[in-house]
Coordinates of C-alpha atoms in Angstrom, one line a residue:
M80 CA -14.8 -2.4 20.0
A81 CA -18.0 -4.2 19.8
D82 CA -17.5 -4.2 16.0
R83 CA -14.8 -6.9 16.1
E84 CA -17.3 -9.5 17.5
Q85 CA -19.7 -9.0 14.6
P86 CA -19.5 -11.8 12.1
V87 CA -17.5 -11.3 8.9
T88 CA -17.4 -13.7 6.0
L89 CA -14.4 -13.8 3.5
R90 CA -14.8 -15.3 0.1
T91 CA -12.0 -15.5 -2.4
R92 CA -12.3 -15.7 -6.2
K93 CA -10.0 -15.5 -9.2
F94 CA -7.3 -17.3 -7.2
I95 CA -4.0 -17.5 -9.0
R96 CA -0.7 -19.1 -7.9
N97 CA 2.0 -16.9 -9.3
P98 CA 5.4 -18.7 -9.0
L99 CA 7.4 -16.0 -10.8
L100 CA 6.6 -13.5 -8.1
G101 CA 6.4 -16.1 -5.3
R102 CA 2.8 -15.3 -4.3
K103 CA -0.8 -16.3 -4.3
Q104 CA -3.1 -13.6 -5.6
M105 CA -6.9 -13.3 -5.4
V106 CA -9.9 -11.1 -5.3
V107 CA -11.5 -11.0 -1.8
D108 CA -15.2 -10.4 -1.2
V109 CA -15.9 -9.4 2.4
L110 CA -19.5 -9.8 3.7
H111 CA -20.1 -7.6 6.7
P112 CA -23.8 -7.0 7.1
S113 CA -23.9 -5.6 10.6
R114 CA -20.7 -3.5 10.3
P115 CA -19.8 -0.4 8.4
N116 CA -16.5 -1.8 7.3
V117 CA -13.6 -4.1 8.2
S118 CA -10.1 -2.9 8.8
K119 CA -7.2 -4.1 6.5
D120 CA -5.3 -5.3 9.6
E121 CA -8.2 -7.6 10.6
L122 CA -8.5 -8.8 7.0
R123 CA -4.8 -9.6 6.9
S124 CA -5.0 -11.7 10.0
K125 CA -8.1 -13.6 8.8
L126 CA -6.6 -14.3 5.4
A127 CA -3.3 -15.5 7.1
E128 CA -5.4 -17.8 9.3
L129 CA -7.4 -19.1 6.3
Y130 CA -4.4 -19.8 4.1
K131 CA -2.0 -21.0 6.9
A132 CA 0.4 -18.1 6.3
N133 CA 2.2 -15.6 8.4
K134 CA 0.3 -12.2 8.8
D135 CA 3.5 -10.4 7.7
T136 CA 3.4 -12.0 4.3
V137 CA -0.2 -11.0 3.5
S138 CA -0.9 -7.8 1.6
V139 CA -4.5 -6.4 1.1
F140 CA -5.4 -3.3 -0.9
G141 CA -8.0 -1.7 -3.2
F142 CA -11.1 -2.3 -1.1
R143 CA -14.3 -0.6 -2.2
T144 CA -17.6 -0.9 -0.2
Q145 CA -20.6 -1.7 -2.3
Y146 CA -23.4 0.9 -2.4
G147 CA -25.7 0.2 0.5
G148 CA -22.9 -1.4 2.6
G149 CA -22.6 -4.9 3.8
K150 CA -20.1 -6.0 1.1
S151 CA -16.6 -4.9 0.2
T152 CA -14.4 -6.2 -2.6
G153 CA -10.6 -5.9 -2.9
F154 CA -7.4 -7.6 -3.7
A155 CA -5.1 -9.8 -1.7
L156 CA -1.5 -11.1 -2.2
I157 CA 0.0 -13.8 0.0
Y158 CA 3.8 -14.1 -0.5
D159 CA 5.8 -17.2 0.1
S160 CA 8.3 -15.5 2.4
N161 CA 9.1 -12.1 3.9
E162 CA 12.2 -11.7 1.6
V163 CA 10.1 -12.2 -1.5
M164 CA 7.5 -9.7 -0.2
K165 CA 10.2 -7.1 0.4
K166 CA 11.6 -7.7 -3.1
F167 CA 8.3 -7.3 -5.1
E168 CA 5.9 -5.3 -2.9
P169 CA 5.8 -1.5 -3.5
H170 CA 7.6 0.5 -0.9
Y171 CA 4.6 2.5 0.2
R172 CA 2.7 -0.7 1.1
L173 CA 5.7 -2.0 3.0
V174 CA 5.7 1.2 5.0
R175 CA 1.9 0.7 5.6
Y176 CA 2.6 -2.7 7.1
G177 CA 5.5 -1.5 9.2
Q178 CA 8.2 -3.4 7.3
A179 CA 10.0 -0.4 5.9
T180 CA 10.6 3.2 7.0
K181 CA 9.2 6.2 5.1
I182 CA 11.7 8.3 3.2
E183 CA 11.4 11.9 4.5
K184 CA 11.8 14.5 1.8
A185 CA 10.8 18.1 1.1
S186 CA 7.4 18.6 -0.4
R187 CA 6.9 18.5 -4.1
Q188 CA 6.3 22.3 -4.4
Q189 CA 9.5 23.0 -2.4
R190 CA 11.6 20.7 -4.6
K191 CA 10.3 22.5 -7.7
Q192 CA 10.9 25.9 -6.3
R193 CA 14.5 24.9 -5.4
K194 CA 15.1 23.6 -8.9
N195 CA 13.8 26.8 -10.5
R196 CA 15.8 29.0 -8.2
S197 CA 19.0 27.1 -9.1
K198 CA 18.2 27.5 -12.8
T199 CA 18.7 31.3 -12.5
V200 CA 22.3 30.9 -11.4
R201 CA 24.4 30.1 -14.5
G202 CA 27.9 28.7 -14.7
T203 CA 28.8 28.9 -11.0
A204 CA 28.4 26.4 -8.2
K205 CA 24.7 26.2 -7.6
S206 CA 24.3 26.6 -3.8
K207 CA 21.2 27.5 -1.9
G208 CA 20.7 31.2 -2.6
V209 CA 20.4 33.1 -5.8
E210 CA 22.6 36.2 -6.2
K211 CA 21.2 38.7 -8.7
K212 CA 23.7 40.6 -10.8
K213 CA 23.6 44.5 -10.7
K214 CA 23.6 46.3 -14.0

């Protein structure tokens, strides 16, 4: 974990205060010359410290490292409260930050196969199996 001690500089630009969604939104430039990359968790804590907010209300995403390394650019949202964040933030990002649980469902292919199997049964209660009629 020697990477965490290496210096990291955060610069924000295109800062917008969005009162309708209850958040501050900005583009974040991360300068990390002696590191391959910076974790989103570390960026969240640094931004929360910078803007005097709670780490749970900060959302970072869309980071791309520049060719040659040393600089990454992404997007950050700092919500006014946890309730506002849960209301407007996409569910997959809330799952990523540990504020929601992932909905477990069958794979996309299995759902499509089940749908197509049920299409062959006509007029009766569509249960799991498919009974073929004998001619």
